[in-house]
Amino acid sequence: MQKVRSLALLRRTAAVAVAAVERTNAWTTVASVAAVCRTSSALSARAARTIGQRFFSTPPSDADAGLKQALKDRLKASMVAKDKFTTTVIKSVLADILNAEKSGNQDKFITVTAIIRRGIKRRQESAAAYRDGGRADLAEAEEAEIRVLEQLLPAQMSEAEIADAVRAVMEREGAKGPADLGRLMKALNAEIDAAVAPRKLVSEVAKRLLSGKP
C-alpha cells in the first residue's frame, strides 16, 4: 500500500511540474522531472524518455539538418585530398555527434551546430591553457583546429543583428519587461535559427533589452 501511495505521489508531482513548465517554459524544472522519472523504480524508463523527448527534442532547423551531411562530404573531400589534419578534426566532430545521438540523457537532443560550438569552446580553453604553460606550439595546433571547425558553421548573426531581431519581436509581442521573457523567448526561438545564433546569446540579449539596458 505504501508503494502504491508513493507511486501516486510521484505521478502527481510529475504532472504538476509538467503543467508548470507548459505555463512558464521552465526547462530546468523539466530536467528535474525527467531525472526523477529515470531514477525512480516506480516509473518506467519509457515514461522518462517520453517526458525528455516532449520538452528537449525539437525539429532540426534547415541550417542544422544539412550540417551532418556537409561534415561527411567534407570528410570525403579531405580524405581524397590526403589532408590528414582536416580529416582528423572532422572525424572527431562526427564522433562527438555519434556519442550524443547514443546518449541516454538530454545530450541526445543537442544540435549538430551546438556540438561544433562545444568543440570550438573546448579547443579555445585548451589553447589558453597551453599558452599559459608556455607551449605555444600546442596552442597553435588547437587554434588551427578551431579554424577548421569555424568553417563548418553557417554564417553567424552578430550580437547587433540579434539585438535588432529581439527588438522587432519585442515590439510585435508587446514585451516590455523581465516578466515577459518566457513569452518573448518562445517567439524568438521560432524565428531565430539556433544554427546561426546560439540560444544562450539570444537569451542574454533578450534579458538585457527587457531590463531597459541598451
GROMACS .gro file of C-alpha atoms in nm:
model
  214
    1MET     CA    1   0.000   0.000   0.000
    2GLN     CA    2   0.285   0.234   0.086
    3LYS     CA    3   0.444   0.162  -0.253
    4VAL     CA    4   0.115   0.243  -0.430
    5ARG     CA    5   0.084   0.570  -0.242
    6SER     CA    6   0.444   0.662  -0.330
    7LEU     CA    7   0.382   0.586  -0.696
    8ALA     CA    8   0.071   0.801  -0.698
    9LEU     CA    9   0.259   1.085  -0.530
   10LEU     CA   10   0.541   1.068  -0.783
   11ARG     CA   11   0.294   1.076  -1.070
   12ARG     CA   12   0.108   1.373  -0.922
   13THR     CA   13   0.436   1.558  -0.865
   14ALA     CA   14   0.546   1.496  -1.223
   15ALA     CA   15   0.208   1.612  -1.356
   16VAL     CA   16   0.219   1.935  -1.154
   17ALA     CA   17   0.575   2.008  -1.263
   18VAL     CA   18   0.495   1.943  -1.628
   19ALA     CA   19   0.195   2.174  -1.609
   20ALA     CA   20   0.417   2.443  -1.459
   21VAL     CA   21   0.664   2.403  -1.744
   22GLU     CA   22   0.393   2.442  -2.003
   23ARG     CA   23   0.296   2.771  -1.842
   24THR     CA   24   0.643   2.914  -1.785
   25ASN     CA   25   0.870   2.732  -2.030
   26ALA     CA   26   1.098   2.645  -1.733
   27TRP     CA   27   1.337   2.397  -1.893
   28THR     CA   28   1.535   2.327  -1.578
   29THR     CA   29   1.221   2.213  -1.400
   30VAL     CA   30   1.157   1.959  -1.675
   31ALA     CA   31   1.512   1.831  -1.648
   32SER     CA   32   1.444   1.762  -1.281
   33VAL     CA   33   1.118   1.585  -1.362
   34ALA     CA   34   1.286   1.366  -1.621
   35ALA     CA   35   1.563   1.285  -1.374
   36VAL     CA   36   1.308   1.181  -1.111
   37CYS     CA   37   1.134   0.956  -1.365
   38ARG     CA   38   1.462   0.796  -1.473
   39THR     CA   39   1.583   0.724  -1.121
   40SER     CA   40   1.256   0.613  -0.970
   41SER     CA   41   1.182   0.243  -0.982
   42ALA     CA   42   0.814   0.333  -0.965
   43LEU     CA   43   0.809   0.492  -1.311
   44SER     CA   44   0.920   0.319  -1.629
   45ALA     CA   45   1.218   0.414  -1.843
   46ARG     CA   46   0.972   0.471  -2.127
   47ALA     CA   47   0.794   0.739  -1.924
   48ALA     CA   48   1.124   0.914  -1.861
   49ARG     CA   49   1.210   0.910  -2.231
   50THR     CA   50   0.864   1.042  -2.319
   51ILE     CA   51   0.898   1.338  -2.084
   52GLY     CA   52   1.251   1.410  -2.201
   53GLN     CA   53   1.158   1.397  -2.568
   54ARG     CA   54   0.848   1.608  -2.518
   55PHE     CA   55   1.046   1.904  -2.389
   56PHE     CA   56   1.402   1.865  -2.513
   57SER     CA   57   1.369   1.734  -2.869
   58THR     CA   58   1.289   1.994  -3.132
   59PRO     CA   59   1.261   1.963  -3.509
   60PRO     CA   60   1.604   2.025  -3.662
   61SER     CA   61   1.641   2.358  -3.837
   62ASP     CA   62   1.705   2.369  -4.210
   63ALA     CA   63   2.056   2.500  -4.148
   64ASP     CA   64   2.134   2.237  -3.888
   65ALA     CA   65   1.980   1.946  -4.077
   66GLY     CA   66   2.233   1.974  -4.358
   67LEU     CA   67   2.538   2.015  -4.136
   68LYS     CA   68   2.586   1.648  -4.064
   69GLN     CA   69   2.581   1.559  -4.433
   70ALA     CA   70   2.808   1.854  -4.505
   71LEU     CA   71   3.053   1.716  -4.249
   72LYS     CA   72   3.052   1.377  -4.418
   73ASP     CA   73   3.104   1.537  -4.760
   74ARG     CA   74   3.388   1.747  -4.623
   75LEU     CA   75   3.541   1.436  -4.469
   76LYS     CA   76   3.539   1.255  -4.803
   77ALA     CA   77   3.696   1.554  -4.974
   78SER     CA   78   3.971   1.583  -4.715
   79MET     CA   79   4.046   1.212  -4.739
   80VAL     CA   80   4.068   1.231  -5.119
   81ALA     CA   81   4.298   1.532  -5.085
   82LYS     CA   82   4.500   1.341  -4.823
   83ASP     CA   83   4.454   1.631  -4.581
   84LYS     CA   84   4.517   1.435  -4.263
   85PHE     CA   85   4.478   1.734  -4.033
   86THR     CA   86   4.129   1.830  -4.154
   87THR     CA   87   4.029   1.464  -4.170
   88THR     CA   88   4.123   1.415  -3.805
   89VAL     CA   89   3.930   1.723  -3.693
   90ILE     CA   90   3.612   1.629  -3.881
   91LYS     CA   91   3.628   1.269  -3.760
   92SER     CA   92   3.643   1.397  -3.402
   93VAL     CA   93   3.329   1.607  -3.460
   94LEU     CA   94   3.143   1.314  -3.617
   95ALA     CA   95   3.246   1.101  -3.318
   96ASP     CA   96   3.104   1.367  -3.083
   97ILE     CA   97   2.778   1.367  -3.281
   98LEU     CA   98   2.754   0.988  -3.266
   99ASN     CA   99   2.819   0.986  -2.892
  100ALA     CA  100   2.546   1.249  -2.841
  101GLU     CA  101   2.298   1.050  -3.051
  102LYS     CA  102   2.366   0.738  -2.846
  103SER     CA  103   2.349   0.924  -2.517
  104GLY     CA  104   2.076   0.824  -2.274
  105ASN     CA  105   2.043   1.178  -2.137
  106GLN     CA  106   1.940   1.513  -2.285
  107ASP     CA  107   2.265   1.530  -2.489
  108LYS     CA  108   2.089   1.310  -2.746
  109PHE     CA  109   1.876   1.613  -2.837
  110ILE     CA  110   2.164   1.857  -2.885
  111THR     CA  111   2.203   2.005  -3.233
  112VAL     CA  112   2.499   1.948  -3.463
  113THR     CA  113   2.565   2.321  -3.451
  114ALA     CA  114   2.586   2.314  -3.071
  115ILE     CA  115   2.824   2.017  -3.083
  116ILE     CA  116   3.056   2.207  -3.317
  117ARG     CA  117   3.040   2.514  -3.094
  118ARG     CA  118   3.116   2.294  -2.794
  119GLY     CA  119   3.421   2.159  -2.976
  120ILE     CA  120   3.537   2.513  -3.050
  121LYS     CA  121   3.500   2.617  -2.688
  122ARG     CA  122   3.687   2.310  -2.567
  123ARG     CA  123   3.977   2.384  -2.800
  124GLN     CA  124   3.981   2.751  -2.701
  125GLU     CA  125   4.018   2.650  -2.338
  126SER     CA  126   4.295   2.405  -2.426
  127ALA     CA  127   4.479   2.667  -2.633
  128ALA     CA  128   4.465   2.914  -2.346
  129ALA     CA  129   4.596   2.652  -2.104
  130TYR     CA  130   4.881   2.559  -2.339
  131ARG     CA  131   4.982   2.923  -2.378
  132ASP     CA  132   4.977   2.974  -2.004
  133GLY     CA  133   5.202   2.670  -1.975
  134GLY     CA  134   5.446   2.803  -2.233
  135ARG     CA  135   5.351   2.553  -2.504
  136ALA     CA  136   5.275   2.786  -2.793
  137ASP     CA  137   5.318   2.501  -3.042
  138LEU     CA  138   5.033   2.301  -2.889
  139ALA     CA  139   4.820   2.617  -2.858
  140GLU     CA  140   4.866   2.687  -3.229
  141ALA     CA  141   4.758   2.332  -3.314
  142GLU     CA  142   4.436   2.381  -3.115
  143GLU     CA  143   4.376   2.715  -3.286
  144ALA     CA  144   4.424   2.557  -3.626
  145GLU     CA  145   4.153   2.303  -3.538
  146ILE     CA  146   3.928   2.589  -3.430
  147ARG     CA  147   3.963   2.749  -3.773
  148VAL     CA  148   3.856   2.424  -3.939
  149LEU     CA  149   3.551   2.398  -3.712
  150GLU     CA  150   3.450   2.760  -3.766
  151GLN     CA  151   3.443   2.698  -4.141
  152LEU     CA  152   3.185   2.424  -4.083
  153LEU     CA  153   2.935   2.657  -3.918
  154PRO     CA  154   2.684   2.860  -4.121
  155ALA     CA  155   2.734   3.237  -4.118
  156GLN     CA  156   2.663   3.355  -3.765
  157MET     CA  157   2.448   3.651  -3.665
  158SER     CA  158   2.636   3.929  -3.488
  159GLU     CA  159   2.519   4.043  -3.147
  160ALA     CA  160   2.396   4.367  -3.305
  161GLU     CA  161   2.188   4.168  -3.556
  162ILE     CA  162   2.045   3.956  -3.275
  163ALA     CA  163   1.957   4.270  -3.080
  164ASP     CA  164   1.775   4.415  -3.382
  165ALA     CA  165   1.576   4.092  -3.419
  166VAL     CA  166   1.493   4.088  -3.048
  167ARG     CA  167   1.371   4.449  -3.057
  168ALA     CA  168   1.147   4.374  -3.353
  169VAL     CA  169   0.991   4.074  -3.179
  170MET     CA  170   0.957   4.270  -2.853
  171GLU     CA  171   0.758   4.537  -3.034
  172ARG     CA  172   0.540   4.284  -3.213
  173GLU     CA  173   0.473   4.078  -2.900
  174GLY     CA  174   0.433   4.378  -2.671
  175ALA     CA  175   0.710   4.253  -2.441
  176LYS     CA  176   0.813   4.534  -2.209
  177GLY     CA  177   0.985   4.388  -1.905
  178PRO     CA  178   1.160   4.088  -1.746
  179ALA     CA  179   0.824   3.924  -1.671
  180ASP     CA  180   0.772   3.885  -2.047
  181LEU     CA  181   1.096   3.687  -2.101
  182GLY     CA  182   0.928   3.346  -2.135
  183ARG     CA  183   0.679   3.467  -2.393
  184LEU     CA  184   0.947   3.659  -2.580
  185MET     CA  185   1.188   3.363  -2.594
  186LYS     CA  186   0.915   3.137  -2.727
  187ALA     CA  187   0.864   3.376  -3.017
  188LEU     CA  188   1.238   3.425  -3.070
  189ASN     CA  189   1.308   3.052  -3.073
  190ALA     CA  190   1.055   3.015  -3.354
  191GLU     CA  191   1.213   3.294  -3.559
  192ILE     CA  192   1.589   3.287  -3.496
  193ASP     CA  193   1.764   2.972  -3.615
  194ALA     CA  194   1.980   2.817  -3.344
  195ALA     CA  195   2.229   2.726  -3.617
  196VAL     CA  196   2.311   3.093  -3.676
  197ALA     CA  197   2.260   3.235  -3.325
  198PRO     CA  198   2.329   3.043  -3.001
  199ARG     CA  199   2.019   3.025  -2.780
  200LYS     CA  200   2.225   3.136  -2.480
  201LEU     CA  201   2.334   3.456  -2.656
  202VAL     CA  202   1.980   3.529  -2.776
  203SER     CA  203   1.854   3.485  -2.420
  204GLU     CA  204   2.124   3.714  -2.280
  205VAL     CA  205   2.040   3.986  -2.533
  206ALA     CA  206   1.667   3.948  -2.462
  207LYS     CA  207   1.720   3.978  -2.085
  208ARG     CA  208   1.936   4.286  -2.134
  209LEU     CA  209   1.686   4.463  -2.357
  210LEU     CA  210   1.390   4.371  -2.138
  211SER     CA  211   1.569   4.522  -1.840
  212GLY     CA  212   1.600   4.851  -2.029
  213LYS     CA  213   1.973   4.831  -2.099
  214PRO     CA  214   2.098   4.924  -2.447
   0.00000   0.00000   0.00000
